[in-house]
Amino acid sequence: MMTLISRLCALCAMSALMQLVLPEKQAKGGLRVICGMLMLELTLSGVRDIAGALSGETDLMALLEGLMR
């Protein structure tokens, strides 16, 4: 979970920096769409990985430990 959040933050920061460099509004809009799709894909794959890891756990401590990763 923490790794997923840090990856999303890094992608968001990279997107913001790239938008500062681009001069045209249309190019910035396209970049926002691309980065938004990348964030969506990253979120969905991260949730899938977390759900797969947690689905077999029955112990509460193991569930919490899995969420902290």
mmCIF file of N, CA, C and O in Angstrom:
data_model
loop_
_atom_site.group_PDB
_atom_site.id
_atom_site.type_symbol
_atom_site.label_atom_id
_atom_site.label_comp_id
_atom_site.label_asym_id
_atom_site.label_seq_id
_atom_site.Cartn_x
_atom_site.Cartn_y
_atom_site.Cartn_z
ATOM 1 N N MET A 1 0.825 -1.191 0.000
ATOM 2 C CA MET A 1 0.000 0.000 0.000
ATOM 3 C C MET A 1 0.868 1.253 0.000
ATOM 4 O O MET A 1 0.612 2.171 -0.758
ATOM 5 N N MET A 2 1.881 1.284 0.847
ATOM 6 C CA MET A 2 2.744 2.460 0.913
ATOM 7 C C MET A 2 3.531 2.630 -0.384
ATOM 8 O O MET A 2 3.747 3.743 -0.834
ATOM 9 N N THR A 3 3.938 1.529 -0.970
ATOM 10 C CA THR A 3 4.659 1.606 -2.234
ATOM 11 C C THR A 3 3.751 2.152 -3.329
ATOM 12 O O THR A 3 4.187 2.955 -4.152
ATOM 13 N N LEU A 4 2.504 1.755 -3.327
ATOM 14 C CA LEU A 4 1.540 2.245 -4.301
ATOM 15 C C LEU A 4 1.367 3.756 -4.158
ATOM 16 O O LEU A 4 1.375 4.489 -5.155
ATOM 17 N N ILE A 5 1.253 4.226 -2.946
ATOM 18 C CA ILE A 5 1.082 5.657 -2.711
ATOM 19 C C ILE A 5 2.316 6.430 -3.152
ATOM 20 O O ILE A 5 2.204 7.481 -3.793
ATOM 21 N N SER A 6 3.503 5.909 -2.864
ATOM 22 C CA SER A 6 4.720 6.609 -3.270
ATOM 23 C C SER A 6 4.878 6.614 -4.789
ATOM 24 O O SER A 6 5.325 7.605 -5.370
ATOM 25 N N ARG A 7 4.476 5.557 -5.452
ATOM 26 C CA ARG A 7 4.529 5.530 -6.924
ATOM 27 C C ARG A 7 3.565 6.544 -7.528
ATOM 28 O O ARG A 7 3.889 7.233 -8.497
ATOM 29 N N LEU A 8 2.357 6.628 -6.964
ATOM 30 C CA LEU A 8 1.392 7.604 -7.462
ATOM 31 C C LEU A 8 1.890 9.031 -7.239
ATOM 32 O O LEU A 8 1.718 9.894 -8.106
ATOM 33 N N CYS A 9 2.503 9.285 -6.098
ATOM 34 C CA CYS A 9 3.048 10.621 -5.824
ATOM 35 C C CYS A 9 4.169 10.962 -6.799
ATOM 36 O O CYS A 9 4.255 12.098 -7.288
ATOM 37 N N ALA A 10 5.027 10.008 -7.086
ATOM 38 C CA ALA A 10 6.124 10.255 -8.026
ATOM 39 C C ALA A 10 5.584 10.528 -9.425
ATOM 40 O O ALA A 10 6.068 11.436 -10.120
ATOM 41 N N LEU A 11 4.576 9.787 -9.841
ATOM 42 C CA LEU A 11 3.977 10.003 -11.156
ATOM 43 C C LEU A 11 3.293 11.365 -11.235
ATOM 44 O O LEU A 11 3.407 12.079 -12.236
ATOM 45 N N CYS A 12 2.632 11.749 -10.179
ATOM 46 C CA CYS A 12 1.969 13.048 -10.136
ATOM 47 C C CYS A 12 2.996 14.183 -10.192
ATOM 48 O O CYS A 12 2.805 15.171 -10.904
ATOM 49 N N ALA A 13 4.090 14.051 -9.446
ATOM 50 C CA ALA A 13 5.140 15.075 -9.464
ATOM 51 C C ALA A 13 5.786 15.180 -10.846
ATOM 52 O O ALA A 13 6.034 16.290 -11.339
ATOM 53 N N MET A 14 6.041 14.039 -11.466
ATOM 54 C CA MET A 14 6.625 14.047 -12.804
ATOM 55 C C MET A 14 5.675 14.710 -13.806
ATOM 56 O O MET A 14 6.094 15.509 -14.654
ATOM 57 N N SER A 15 4.393 14.435 -13.685
ATOM 58 C CA SER A 15 3.396 15.035 -14.563
ATOM 59 C C SER A 15 3.362 16.552 -14.388
ATOM 60 O O SER A 15 3.312 17.302 -15.367
ATOM 61 N N ALA A 16 3.402 17.018 -13.158
ATOM 62 C CA ALA A 16 3.366 18.459 -12.899
ATOM 63 C C ALA A 16 4.611 19.148 -13.456
ATOM 64 O O ALA A 16 4.508 20.235 -14.050
ATOM 65 N N LEU A 17 5.765 18.527 -13.307
ATOM 66 C CA LEU A 17 6.986 19.118 -13.845
ATOM 67 C C LEU A 17 6.963 19.170 -15.367
ATOM 68 O O LEU A 17 7.391 20.163 -15.973
ATOM 69 N N MET A 18 6.463 18.127 -15.988
ATOM 70 C CA MET A 18 6.394 18.114 -17.447
ATOM 71 C C MET A 18 5.401 19.156 -17.962
ATOM 72 O O MET A 18 5.625 19.772 -19.000
ATOM 73 N N GLN A 19 4.321 19.395 -17.231
ATOM 74 C CA GLN A 19 3.353 20.400 -17.634
ATOM 75 C C GLN A 19 3.932 21.802 -17.538
ATOM 76 O O GLN A 19 3.559 22.689 -18.307
ATOM 77 N N LEU A 20 4.840 22.024 -16.603
ATOM 78 C CA LEU A 20 5.489 23.328 -16.494
ATOM 79 C C LEU A 20 6.367 23.629 -17.700
ATOM 80 O O LEU A 20 6.519 24.782 -18.096
ATOM 81 N N VAL A 21 6.931 22.606 -18.303
ATOM 82 C CA VAL A 21 7.837 22.776 -19.433
ATOM 83 C C VAL A 21 7.076 23.041 -20.730
ATOM 84 O O VAL A 21 7.544 23.797 -21.575
ATOM 85 N N LEU A 22 5.910 22.433 -20.879
ATOM 86 C CA LEU A 22 5.157 22.551 -22.135
ATOM 87 C C LEU A 22 4.533 23.942 -22.274
ATOM 88 O O LEU A 22 3.873 24.426 -21.363
ATOM 89 N N PRO A 23 4.696 24.579 -23.437
ATOM 90 C CA PRO A 23 4.164 25.926 -23.607
ATOM 91 C C PRO A 23 2.687 25.969 -24.037
ATOM 92 O O PRO A 23 1.995 26.922 -23.736
ATOM 93 N N GLU A 24 2.215 24.983 -24.737
ATOM 94 C CA GLU A 24 0.868 25.030 -25.317
ATOM 95 C C GLU A 24 -0.168 24.403 -24.395
ATOM 96 O O GLU A 24 0.087 23.388 -23.745
ATOM 97 N N LYS A 25 -1.351 25.008 -24.359
ATOM 98 C CA LYS A 25 -2.428 24.468 -23.527
ATOM 99 C C LYS A 25 -2.896 23.108 -24.032
ATOM 100 O O LYS A 25 -3.225 22.226 -23.261
ATOM 101 N N GLN A 26 -2.947 22.949 -25.350
ATOM 102 C CA GLN A 26 -3.418 21.685 -25.916
ATOM 103 C C GLN A 26 -2.460 20.552 -25.564
ATOM 104 O O GLN A 26 -2.896 19.444 -25.246
ATOM 105 N N ALA A 27 -1.168 20.831 -25.598
ATOM 106 C CA ALA A 27 -0.185 19.801 -25.243
ATOM 107 C C ALA A 27 -0.297 19.447 -23.761
ATOM 108 O O ALA A 27 -0.158 18.280 -23.380
ATOM 109 N N LYS A 28 -0.564 20.437 -22.937
ATOM 110 C CA LYS A 28 -0.724 20.176 -21.501
ATOM 111 C C LYS A 28 -1.948 19.304 -21.239
ATOM 112 O O LYS A 28 -1.921 18.420 -20.386
ATOM 113 N N GLY A 29 -3.023 19.558 -21.970
ATOM 114 C CA GLY A 29 -4.228 18.744 -21.811
ATOM 115 C C GLY A 29 -3.998 17.296 -22.205
ATOM 116 O O GLY A 29 -4.453 16.373 -21.530
ATOM 117 N N GLY A 30 -3.269 17.092 -23.298
ATOM 118 C CA GLY A 30 -2.942 15.728 -23.713
ATOM 119 C C GLY A 30 -2.066 15.014 -22.699
ATOM 120 O O GLY A 30 -2.255 13.828 -22.433
ATOM 121 N N LEU A 31 -1.128 15.754 -22.130
ATOM 122 C CA LEU A 31 -0.259 15.172 -21.110
ATOM 123 C C LEU A 31 -1.054 14.798 -19.867
ATOM 124 O O LEU A 31 -0.814 13.761 -19.262
ATOM 125 N N ARG A 32 -2.024 15.635 -19.516
ATOM 126 C CA ARG A 32 -2.874 15.316 -18.353
ATOM 127 C C ARG A 32 -3.654 14.028 -18.579
ATOM 128 O O ARG A 32 -3.806 13.217 -17.670
ATOM 129 N N VAL A 33 -4.161 13.853 -19.787
ATOM 130 C CA VAL A 33 -4.914 12.634 -20.103
ATOM 131 C C VAL A 33 -4.006 11.415 -20.024
ATOM 132 O O VAL A 33 -4.365 10.393 -19.425
ATOM 133 N N ILE A 34 -2.824 11.512 -20.599
ATOM 134 C CA ILE A 34 -1.887 10.384 -20.585
ATOM 135 C C ILE A 34 -1.480 10.039 -19.159
ATOM 136 O O ILE A 34 -1.507 8.877 -18.752
ATOM 137 N N CYS A 35 -1.121 11.055 -18.378
ATOM 138 C CA CYS A 35 -0.707 10.796 -16.997
ATOM 139 C C CYS A 35 -1.875 10.304 -16.146
ATOM 140 O O CYS A 35 -1.692 9.463 -15.262
ATOM 141 N N GLY A 36 -3.068 10.795 -16.422
ATOM 142 C CA GLY A 36 -4.244 10.297 -15.713
ATOM 143 C C GLY A 36 -4.502 8.834 -15.997
ATOM 144 O O GLY A 36 -4.834 8.057 -15.090
ATOM 145 N N MET A 37 -4.318 8.444 -17.241
ATOM 146 C CA MET A 37 -4.489 7.031 -17.590
ATOM 147 C C MET A 37 -3.405 6.171 -16.945
ATOM 148 O O MET A 37 -3.674 5.048 -16.508
ATOM 149 N N LEU A 38 -2.187 6.686 -16.898
ATOM 150 C CA LEU A 38 -1.108 5.951 -16.219
ATOM 151 C C LEU A 38 -1.402 5.795 -14.732
ATOM 152 O O LEU A 38 -1.163 4.736 -14.150
ATOM 153 N N MET A 39 -1.919 6.847 -14.112
ATOM 154 C CA MET A 39 -2.276 6.769 -12.687
ATOM 155 C C MET A 39 -3.401 5.772 -12.458
ATOM 156 O O MET A 39 -3.382 5.027 -11.478
ATOM 157 N N LEU A 40 -4.368 5.761 -13.349
ATOM 158 C CA LEU A 40 -5.470 4.805 -13.235
ATOM 159 C C LEU A 40 -4.964 3.377 -13.353
ATOM 160 O O LEU A 40 -5.335 2.501 -12.563
ATOM 161 N N GLU A 41 -4.102 3.123 -14.342
ATOM 162 C CA GLU A 41 -3.552 1.777 -14.521
ATOM 163 C C GLU A 41 -2.721 1.366 -13.312
ATOM 164 O O GLU A 41 -2.816 0.236 -12.833
ATOM 165 N N LEU A 42 -1.925 2.287 -12.791
ATOM 166 C CA LEU A 42 -1.107 1.998 -11.615
ATOM 167 C C LEU A 42 -1.977 1.700 -10.402
ATOM 168 O O LEU A 42 -1.712 0.763 -9.643
ATOM 169 N N THR A 43 -3.037 2.472 -10.228
ATOM 170 C CA THR A 43 -3.948 2.247 -9.101
ATOM 171 C C THR A 43 -4.645 0.900 -9.209
ATOM 172 O O THR A 43 -4.703 0.138 -8.232
ATOM 173 N N LEU A 44 -5.167 0.585 -10.388
ATOM 174 C CA LEU A 44 -5.887 -0.680 -10.550
ATOM 175 C C LEU A 44 -4.969 -1.884 -10.393
ATOM 176 O O LEU A 44 -5.342 -2.884 -9.771
ATOM 177 N N SER A 45 -3.755 -1.807 -10.930
ATOM 178 C CA SER A 45 -2.839 -2.933 -10.774
ATOM 179 C C SER A 45 -2.383 -3.064 -9.324
ATOM 180 O O SER A 45 -2.223 -4.178 -8.820
ATOM 181 N N GLY A 46 -2.211 -1.944 -8.646
ATOM 182 C CA GLY A 46 -1.836 -1.994 -7.230
ATOM 183 C C GLY A 46 -2.936 -2.584 -6.372
ATOM 184 O O GLY A 46 -2.681 -3.393 -5.472
ATOM 185 N N VAL A 47 -4.167 -2.192 -6.635
ATOM 186 C CA VAL A 47 -5.304 -2.741 -5.890
ATOM 187 C C VAL A 47 -5.437 -4.229 -6.156
ATOM 188 O O VAL A 47 -5.715 -5.017 -5.241
ATOM 189 N N ARG A 48 -5.233 -4.637 -7.402
ATOM 190 C CA ARG A 48 -5.303 -6.060 -7.743
ATOM 191 C C ARG A 48 -4.235 -6.846 -6.990
ATOM 192 O O ARG A 48 -4.511 -7.923 -6.442
ATOM 193 N N ASP A 49 -3.019 -6.303 -6.919
ATOM 194 C CA ASP A 49 -1.934 -6.984 -6.199
ATOM 195 C C ASP A 49 -2.228 -7.073 -4.710
ATOM 196 O O ASP A 49 -2.005 -8.110 -4.082
ATOM 197 N N ILE A 50 -2.729 -5.971 -4.144
ATOM 198 C CA ILE A 50 -3.045 -5.959 -2.711
ATOM 199 C C ILE A 50 -4.179 -6.929 -2.408
ATOM 200 O O ILE A 50 -4.120 -7.692 -1.435
ATOM 201 N N ALA A 51 -5.222 -6.922 -3.231
ATOM 202 C CA ALA A 51 -6.351 -7.834 -3.009
ATOM 203 C C ALA A 51 -5.923 -9.280 -3.149
ATOM 204 O O ALA A 51 -6.372 -10.142 -2.386
ATOM 205 N N GLY A 52 -5.038 -9.560 -4.092
ATOM 206 C CA GLY A 52 -4.544 -10.928 -4.246
ATOM 207 C C GLY A 52 -3.728 -11.385 -3.053
ATOM 208 O O GLY A 52 -3.818 -12.534 -2.626
ATOM 209 N N ALA A 53 -2.941 -10.475 -2.493
ATOM 210 C CA ALA A 53 -2.138 -10.833 -1.328
ATOM 211 C C ALA A 53 -2.985 -11.009 -0.076
ATOM 212 O O ALA A 53 -2.695 -11.854 0.770
ATOM 213 N N LEU A 54 -4.054 -10.237 0.028
ATOM 214 C CA LEU A 54 -4.878 -10.285 1.233
ATOM 215 C C LEU A 54 -5.980 -11.336 1.182
ATOM 216 O O LEU A 54 -6.526 -11.694 2.221
ATOM 217 N N SER A 55 -6.294 -11.835 0.014
ATOM 218 C CA SER A 55 -7.421 -12.762 -0.105
ATOM 219 C C SER A 55 -7.196 -14.089 0.615
ATOM 220 O O SER A 55 -8.136 -14.687 1.105
ATOM 221 N N GLY A 56 -5.970 -14.524 0.712
ATOM 222 C CA GLY A 56 -5.700 -15.805 1.361
ATOM 223 C C GLY A 56 -5.408 -15.702 2.848
ATOM 224 O O GLY A 56 -5.282 -16.719 3.528
ATOM 225 N N GLU A 57 -5.312 -14.490 3.371
ATOM 226 C CA GLU A 57 -4.964 -14.307 4.779
ATOM 227 C C GLU A 57 -6.192 -14.439 5.678
ATOM 228 O O GLU A 57 -7.265 -13.961 5.360
ATOM 229 N N THR A 58 -5.992 -15.093 6.798
ATOM 230 C CA THR A 58 -7.064 -15.214 7.786
ATOM 231 C C THR A 58 -6.690 -14.556 9.109
ATOM 232 O O THR A 58 -7.563 -14.265 9.914
ATOM 233 N N ASP A 59 -5.423 -14.315 9.312
ATOM 234 C CA ASP A 59 -4.942 -13.707 10.546
ATOM 235 C C ASP A 59 -4.991 -12.183 10.415
ATOM 236 O O ASP A 59 -4.567 -11.611 9.409
ATOM 237 N N LEU A 60 -5.500 -11.511 11.448
ATOM 238 C CA LEU A 60 -5.617 -10.059 11.418
ATOM 239 C C LEU A 60 -4.258 -9.377 11.317
ATOM 240 O O LEU A 60 -4.097 -8.397 10.569
ATOM 241 N N MET A 61 -3.271 -9.875 12.019
ATOM 242 C CA MET A 61 -1.933 -9.275 11.964
ATOM 243 C C MET A 61 -1.324 -9.420 10.572
ATOM 244 O O MET A 61 -0.653 -8.518 10.084
ATOM 245 N N ALA A 62 -1.562 -10.542 9.926
ATOM 246 C CA ALA A 62 -1.062 -10.740 8.567
ATOM 247 C C ALA A 62 -1.759 -9.799 7.589
ATOM 248 O O ALA A 62 -1.129 -9.287 6.661
ATOM 249 N N LEU A 63 -3.053 -9.552 7.801
ATOM 250 C CA LEU A 63 -3.778 -8.604 6.961
ATOM 251 C C LEU A 63 -3.223 -7.195 7.112
ATOM 252 O O LEU A 63 -2.983 -6.489 6.126
ATOM 253 N N LEU A 64 -2.987 -6.773 8.341
ATOM 254 C CA LEU A 64 -2.448 -5.442 8.581
ATOM 255 C C LEU A 64 -1.024 -5.309 8.042
ATOM 256 O O LEU A 64 -0.640 -4.271 7.496
ATOM 257 N N GLU A 65 -0.246 -6.361 8.186
ATOM 258 C CA GLU A 65 1.113 -6.352 7.652
ATOM 259 C C GLU A 65 1.107 -6.238 6.124
ATOM 260 O O GLU A 65 1.903 -5.515 5.540
ATOM 261 N N GLY A 66 0.184 -6.922 5.489
ATOM 262 C CA GLY A 66 0.053 -6.840 4.038
ATOM 263 C C GLY A 66 -0.345 -5.457 3.564
ATOM 264 O O GLY A 66 0.093 -4.990 2.520
ATOM 265 N N LEU A 67 -1.186 -4.771 4.335
ATOM 266 C CA LEU A 67 -1.576 -3.407 3.979
ATOM 267 C C LEU A 67 -0.435 -2.406 4.159
ATOM 268 O O LEU A 67 -0.383 -1.407 3.461
ATOM 269 N N MET A 68 0.460 -2.698 5.075
ATOM 270 C CA MET A 68 1.584 -1.783 5.317
ATOM 271 C C MET A 68 2.660 -1.880 4.240
ATOM 272 O O MET A 68 3.445 -0.965 4.086
ATOM 273 N N ARG A 69 2.688 -2.969 3.510
ATOM 274 C CA ARG A 69 3.694 -3.119 2.441
ATOM 275 C C ARG A 69 3.385 -2.256 1.326
ATOM 276 O O ARG A 69 3.008 -1.592 0.739
#
